[in-house]
Amino acid sequence: QVQLVESGGGLVQVGGSLRLSCVASTRAFSRYSLGWFRQAPRKEREFVAASRWTGSKDYADSVKGRFTISRDNDKKTVYLQMNNLKPEDTAVYYCALRPGSFGSDYLRPPSYDYWGQGTQVTVSS
């Protein structure tokens, strides 16, 4: 069992920045691929960003150029740096892990084995 704990969410004004963190309780962190998803009220959970253990990254079109996913294998932590935040970024953000890598299935929540409880991000206009 892998436990994930997100933090760093909060209230920010339009154009502001936040950095989300997700700490994983696994020694094999460096061999896991990682994803960030978000879910707004009344909406489906949507893909935000992914980082394969091999190093490649993918982003949703809506966040490209604004969000950056990164990882610190020593701290067993994945980050989501969010810049130039917009009201439509308001959501609960979840981190997710899976062993190894993935192909096109990085977009789908079922591709991930472990999930955190989420952290709220609210962008005020």
mmCIF file with all atom_site columns, C-alpha atoms in Angstrom:
data_model
loop_
_atom_site.group_PDB
_atom_site.id
_atom_site.type_symbol
_atom_site.label_atom_id
_atom_site.label_alt_id
_atom_site.label_comp_id
_atom_site.label_asym_id
_atom_site.label_entity_id
_atom_site.label_seq_id
_atom_site.pdbx_PDB_ins_code
_atom_site.Cartn_x
_atom_site.Cartn_y
_atom_site.Cartn_z
_atom_site.occupancy
_atom_site.B_iso_or_equiv
_atom_site.pdbx_formal_charge
_atom_site.auth_seq_id
_atom_site.auth_comp_id
_atom_site.auth_asym_id
_atom_site.auth_atom_id
_atom_site.pdbx_PDB_model_num
ATOM 1   C CA . GLN A 1 1   ? 0.000   0.000  0.000   1.00 0.00 ? 1   GLN A CA 1
ATOM 2   C CA . VAL A 1 2   ? 1.263   3.450  -0.973  1.00 0.00 ? 2   VAL A CA 1
ATOM 3   C CA . GLN A 1 3   ? -0.009  6.516  0.841   1.00 0.00 ? 3   GLN A CA 1
ATOM 4   C CA . LEU A 1 4   ? -0.025  9.895  -0.889  1.00 0.00 ? 4   LEU A CA 1
ATOM 5   C CA . VAL A 1 5   ? -0.481  13.198 0.922   1.00 0.00 ? 5   VAL A CA 1
ATOM 6   C CA . GLU A 1 6   ? -1.061  16.400 -1.021  1.00 0.00 ? 6   GLU A CA 1
ATOM 7   C CA . SER A 1 7   ? -0.431  19.875 0.325   1.00 0.00 ? 7   SER A CA 1
ATOM 8   C CA . GLY A 1 8   ? 0.073   23.421 -0.868  1.00 0.00 ? 8   GLY A CA 1
ATOM 9   C CA . GLY A 1 9   ? -3.419  24.289 -1.974  1.00 0.00 ? 9   GLY A CA 1
ATOM 10  C CA . GLY A 1 10  ? -5.137  27.465 -0.954  1.00 0.00 ? 10  GLY A CA 1
ATOM 11  C CA . LEU A 1 11  ? -6.703  30.694 -2.079  1.00 0.00 ? 11  LEU A CA 1
ATOM 12  C CA . VAL A 1 12  ? -4.881  32.767 -4.658  1.00 0.00 ? 12  VAL A CA 1
ATOM 13  C CA . GLN A 1 13  ? -5.778  35.711 -6.853  1.00 0.00 ? 13  GLN A CA 1
ATOM 14  C CA . VAL A 1 14  ? -5.966  35.511 -10.618 1.00 0.00 ? 14  VAL A CA 1
ATOM 15  C CA . GLY A 1 15  ? -2.455  35.542 -12.034 1.00 0.00 ? 15  GLY A CA 1
ATOM 16  C CA . GLY A 1 16  ? -0.920  34.227 -8.846  1.00 0.00 ? 16  GLY A CA 1
ATOM 17  C CA . SER A 1 17  ? 1.077   31.084 -8.231  1.00 0.00 ? 17  SER A CA 1
ATOM 18  C CA . LEU A 1 18  ? 0.932   28.024 -6.032  1.00 0.00 ? 18  LEU A CA 1
ATOM 19  C CA . ARG A 1 19  ? 3.106   24.958 -5.670  1.00 0.00 ? 19  ARG A CA 1
ATOM 20  C CA . LEU A 1 20  ? 1.415   21.719 -4.773  1.00 0.00 ? 20  LEU A CA 1
ATOM 21  C CA . SER A 1 21  ? 3.340   18.901 -3.153  1.00 0.00 ? 21  SER A CA 1
ATOM 22  C CA . CYS A 1 22  ? 2.576   15.228 -2.863  1.00 0.00 ? 22  CYS A CA 1
ATOM 23  C CA . VAL A 1 23  ? 4.626   12.965 -0.608  1.00 0.00 ? 23  VAL A CA 1
ATOM 24  C CA . ALA A 1 24  ? 4.562   9.235  -1.269  1.00 0.00 ? 24  ALA A CA 1
ATOM 25  C CA . SER A 1 25  ? 5.299   6.500  1.247   1.00 0.00 ? 25  SER A CA 1
ATOM 26  C CA . THR A 1 26  ? 7.233   4.147  -1.000  1.00 0.00 ? 26  THR A CA 1
ATOM 27  C CA . ARG A 1 27  ? 10.907  3.326  -1.361  1.00 0.00 ? 27  ARG A CA 1
ATOM 28  C CA . ALA A 1 28  ? 10.326  2.639  -5.047  1.00 0.00 ? 28  ALA A CA 1
ATOM 29  C CA . PHE A 1 29  ? 9.277   6.230  -5.756  1.00 0.00 ? 29  PHE A CA 1
ATOM 30  C CA . SER A 1 30  ? 11.893  6.677  -8.475  1.00 0.00 ? 30  SER A CA 1
ATOM 31  C CA . ARG A 1 31  ? 10.383  3.773  -10.414 1.00 0.00 ? 31  ARG A CA 1
ATOM 32  C CA . TYR A 1 32  ? 6.862   5.192  -10.319 1.00 0.00 ? 32  TYR A CA 1
ATOM 33  C CA . SER A 1 33  ? 5.203   7.373  -12.882 1.00 0.00 ? 33  SER A CA 1
ATOM 34  C CA . LEU A 1 34  ? 3.209   10.272 -11.476 1.00 0.00 ? 34  LEU A CA 1
ATOM 35  C CA . GLY A 1 35  ? 0.161   12.248 -12.411 1.00 0.00 ? 35  GLY A CA 1
ATOM 36  C CA . TRP A 1 36  ? -1.789  15.271 -11.291 1.00 0.00 ? 36  TRP A CA 1
ATOM 37  C CA . PHE A 1 37  ? -5.529  15.472 -11.822 1.00 0.00 ? 37  PHE A CA 1
ATOM 38  C CA . ARG A 1 38  ? -8.140  17.976 -10.783 1.00 0.00 ? 38  ARG A CA 1
ATOM 39  C CA . GLN A 1 39  ? -11.860 17.950 -10.237 1.00 0.00 ? 39  GLN A CA 1
ATOM 40  C CA . ALA A 1 40  ? -14.118 20.955 -10.003 1.00 0.00 ? 40  ALA A CA 1
ATOM 41  C CA . PRO A 1 41  ? -17.618 20.790 -8.518  1.00 0.00 ? 41  PRO A CA 1
ATOM 42  C CA . ARG A 1 42  ? -20.118 19.184 -10.866 1.00 0.00 ? 42  ARG A CA 1
ATOM 43  C CA . LYS A 1 43  ? -17.348 18.223 -13.276 1.00 0.00 ? 43  LYS A CA 1
ATOM 44  C CA . GLU A 1 44  ? -15.419 15.085 -14.101 1.00 0.00 ? 44  GLU A CA 1
ATOM 45  C CA . ARG A 1 45  ? -11.901 14.518 -12.900 1.00 0.00 ? 45  ARG A CA 1
ATOM 46  C CA . GLU A 1 46  ? -9.529  15.752 -15.571 1.00 0.00 ? 46  GLU A CA 1
ATOM 47  C CA . PHE A 1 47  ? -5.894  15.159 -16.369 1.00 0.00 ? 47  PHE A CA 1
ATOM 48  C CA . VAL A 1 48  ? -3.459  17.963 -15.590 1.00 0.00 ? 48  VAL A CA 1
ATOM 49  C CA . ALA A 1 49  ? 0.098   16.665 -15.857 1.00 0.00 ? 49  ALA A CA 1
ATOM 50  C CA . ALA A 1 50  ? 2.120   13.463 -15.805 1.00 0.00 ? 50  ALA A CA 1
ATOM 51  C CA . SER A 1 51  ? 5.740   12.545 -15.176 1.00 0.00 ? 51  SER A CA 1
ATOM 52  C CA . ARG A 1 52  ? 7.072   9.137  -16.156 1.00 0.00 ? 52  ARG A CA 1
ATOM 53  C CA . TRP A 1 53  ? 9.809   7.557  -14.118 1.00 0.00 ? 53  TRP A CA 1
ATOM 54  C CA . THR A 1 54  ? 11.918  7.672  -17.278 1.00 0.00 ? 54  THR A CA 1
ATOM 55  C CA . GLY A 1 55  ? 11.673  11.471 -17.221 1.00 0.00 ? 55  GLY A CA 1
ATOM 56  C CA . SER A 1 56  ? 9.222   12.358 -19.964 1.00 0.00 ? 56  SER A CA 1
ATOM 57  C CA . LYS A 1 57  ? 6.328   14.669 -19.128 1.00 0.00 ? 57  LYS A CA 1
ATOM 58  C CA . ASP A 1 58  ? 2.911   15.484 -20.504 1.00 0.00 ? 58  ASP A CA 1
ATOM 59  C CA . TYR A 1 59  ? 0.500   18.329 -19.847 1.00 0.00 ? 59  TYR A CA 1
ATOM 60  C CA . ALA A 1 60  ? -3.097  19.094 -20.551 1.00 0.00 ? 60  ALA A CA 1
ATOM 61  C CA . ASP A 1 61  ? -3.519  21.759 -23.208 1.00 0.00 ? 61  ASP A CA 1
ATOM 62  C CA . SER A 1 62  ? -5.269  23.987 -20.691 1.00 0.00 ? 62  SER A CA 1
ATOM 63  C CA . VAL A 1 63  ? -2.177  24.227 -18.469 1.00 0.00 ? 63  VAL A CA 1
ATOM 64  C CA . LYS A 1 64  ? 0.708   24.082 -20.933 1.00 0.00 ? 64  LYS A CA 1
ATOM 65  C CA . GLY A 1 65  ? 3.106   26.930 -20.370 1.00 0.00 ? 65  GLY A CA 1
ATOM 66  C CA . ARG A 1 66  ? 1.648   27.656 -16.935 1.00 0.00 ? 66  ARG A CA 1
ATOM 67  C CA . PHE A 1 67  ? 2.053   24.453 -14.917 1.00 0.00 ? 67  PHE A CA 1
ATOM 68  C CA . THR A 1 68  ? 5.171   22.381 -14.362 1.00 0.00 ? 68  THR A CA 1
ATOM 69  C CA . ILE A 1 69  ? 5.346   18.907 -12.891 1.00 0.00 ? 69  ILE A CA 1
ATOM 70  C CA . SER A 1 70  ? 8.570   17.901 -11.188 1.00 0.00 ? 70  SER A CA 1
ATOM 71  C CA . ARG A 1 71  ? 9.805   15.299 -8.765  1.00 0.00 ? 71  ARG A CA 1
ATOM 72  C CA . ASP A 1 72  ? 12.352  14.895 -6.013  1.00 0.00 ? 72  ASP A CA 1
ATOM 73  C CA . ASN A 1 73  ? 13.181  11.228 -5.664  1.00 0.00 ? 73  ASN A CA 1
ATOM 74  C CA . ASP A 1 74  ? 15.157  11.742 -2.460  1.00 0.00 ? 74  ASP A CA 1
ATOM 75  C CA . LYS A 1 75  ? 12.169  13.383 -0.799  1.00 0.00 ? 75  LYS A CA 1
ATOM 76  C CA . LYS A 1 76  ? 9.739   11.028 -2.545  1.00 0.00 ? 76  LYS A CA 1
ATOM 77  C CA . THR A 1 77  ? 7.735   14.053 -3.566  1.00 0.00 ? 77  THR A CA 1
ATOM 78  C CA . VAL A 1 78  ? 6.061   15.175 -6.747  1.00 0.00 ? 78  VAL A CA 1
ATOM 79  C CA . TYR A 1 79  ? 5.339   18.864 -7.261  1.00 0.00 ? 79  TYR A CA 1
ATOM 80  C CA . LEU A 1 80  ? 2.989   20.853 -9.406  1.00 0.00 ? 80  LEU A CA 1
ATOM 81  C CA . GLN A 1 81  ? 4.109   24.424 -9.877  1.00 0.00 ? 81  GLN A CA 1
ATOM 82  C CA . MET A 1 82  ? 1.134   26.480 -11.014 1.00 0.00 ? 82  MET A CA 1
ATOM 83  C CA . ASN A 1 83  ? 1.718   29.940 -12.429 1.00 0.00 ? 83  ASN A CA 1
ATOM 84  C CA . ASN A 1 84  ? -0.608  32.523 -13.925 1.00 0.00 ? 84  ASN A CA 1
ATOM 85  C CA . LEU A 1 85  ? -3.573  30.895 -12.272 1.00 0.00 ? 85  LEU A CA 1
ATOM 86  C CA . LYS A 1 86  ? -7.019  31.400 -13.725 1.00 0.00 ? 86  LYS A CA 1
ATOM 87  C CA . PRO A 1 87  ? -10.481 31.021 -12.185 1.00 0.00 ? 87  PRO A CA 1
ATOM 88  C CA . GLU A 1 88  ? -11.009 27.888 -14.258 1.00 0.00 ? 88  GLU A CA 1
ATOM 89  C CA . ASP A 1 89  ? -8.091  26.299 -12.405 1.00 0.00 ? 89  ASP A CA 1
ATOM 90  C CA . THR A 1 90  ? -10.225 26.196 -9.270  1.00 0.00 ? 90  THR A CA 1
ATOM 91  C CA . ALA A 1 91  ? -10.598 22.553 -8.279  1.00 0.00 ? 91  ALA A CA 1
ATOM 92  C CA . VAL A 1 92  ? -9.488  19.860 -5.910  1.00 0.00 ? 92  VAL A CA 1
ATOM 93  C CA . TYR A 1 93  ? -6.114  18.624 -7.106  1.00 0.00 ? 93  TYR A CA 1
ATOM 94  C CA . TYR A 1 94  ? -5.088  15.004 -6.720  1.00 0.00 ? 94  TYR A CA 1
ATOM 95  C CA . CYS A 1 95  ? -1.756  13.296 -7.175  1.00 0.00 ? 95  CYS A CA 1
ATOM 96  C CA . ALA A 1 96  ? -1.564  9.738  -8.419  1.00 0.00 ? 96  ALA A CA 1
ATOM 97  C CA . LEU A 1 97  ? 1.122   7.081  -8.836  1.00 0.00 ? 97  LEU A CA 1
ATOM 98  C CA . ARG A 1 98  ? 1.614   3.905  -10.818 1.00 0.00 ? 98  ARG A CA 1
ATOM 99  C CA . PRO A 1 99  ? 4.564   1.524  -11.103 1.00 0.00 ? 99  PRO A CA 1
ATOM 100 C CA . GLY A 1 100 ? 6.611   1.887  -14.227 1.00 0.00 ? 100 GLY A CA 1
ATOM 101 C CA . SER A 1 101 ? 5.510   3.985  -17.140 1.00 0.00 ? 101 SER A CA 1
ATOM 102 C CA . PHE A 1 102 ? 2.575   4.345  -19.479 1.00 0.00 ? 102 PHE A CA 1
ATOM 103 C CA . GLY A 1 103 ? 1.732   5.370  -23.004 1.00 0.00 ? 103 GLY A CA 1
ATOM 104 C CA . SER A 1 104 ? -1.386  7.221  -24.040 1.00 0.00 ? 104 SER A CA 1
ATOM 105 C CA . ASP A 1 105 ? -3.207  5.952  -20.959 1.00 0.00 ? 105 ASP A CA 1
ATOM 106 C CA . TYR A 1 106 ? -1.634  8.676  -18.792 1.00 0.00 ? 106 TYR A CA 1
ATOM 107 C CA . LEU A 1 107 ? -4.808  10.670 -19.444 1.00 0.00 ? 107 LEU A CA 1
ATOM 108 C CA . ARG A 1 108 ? -7.048  8.157  -17.709 1.00 0.00 ? 108 ARG A CA 1
ATOM 109 C CA . PRO A 1 109 ? -7.476  7.933  -13.927 1.00 0.00 ? 109 PRO A CA 1
ATOM 110 C CA . PRO A 1 110 ? -7.784  4.122  -14.056 1.00 0.00 ? 110 PRO A CA 1
ATOM 111 C CA . SER A 1 111 ? -4.178  4.002  -15.254 1.00 0.00 ? 111 SER A CA 1
ATOM 112 C CA . TYR A 1 112 ? -2.992  4.982  -11.764 1.00 0.00 ? 112 TYR A CA 1
ATOM 113 C CA . ASP A 1 113 ? -2.815  2.641  -8.816  1.00 0.00 ? 113 ASP A CA 1
ATOM 114 C CA . TYR A 1 114 ? -2.615  5.069  -5.889  1.00 0.00 ? 114 TYR A CA 1
ATOM 115 C CA . TRP A 1 115 ? -4.313  8.374  -5.169  1.00 0.00 ? 115 TRP A CA 1
ATOM 116 C CA . GLY A 1 116 ? -4.058  11.102 -2.596  1.00 0.00 ? 116 GLY A CA 1
ATOM 117 C CA . GLN A 1 117 ? -6.993  12.728 -0.845  1.00 0.00 ? 117 GLN A CA 1
ATOM 118 C CA . GLY A 1 118 ? -6.697  15.991 -2.727  1.00 0.00 ? 118 GLY A CA 1
ATOM 119 C CA . THR A 1 119 ? -5.929  19.601 -1.934  1.00 0.00 ? 119 THR A CA 1
ATOM 120 C CA . GLN A 1 120 ? -8.219  22.518 -2.718  1.00 0.00 ? 120 GLN A CA 1
ATOM 121 C CA . VAL A 1 121 ? -7.056  25.259 -5.051  1.00 0.00 ? 121 VAL A CA 1
ATOM 122 C CA . THR A 1 122 ? -9.267  28.317 -5.313  1.00 0.00 ? 122 THR A CA 1
ATOM 123 C CA . VAL A 1 123 ? -8.463  31.113 -7.741  1.00 0.00 ? 123 VAL A CA 1
ATOM 124 C CA . SER A 1 124 ? -10.338 34.295 -6.955  1.00 0.00 ? 124 SER A CA 1
ATOM 125 C CA . SER A 1 125 ? -11.293 36.760 -9.649  1.00 0.00 ? 125 SER A CA 1
#
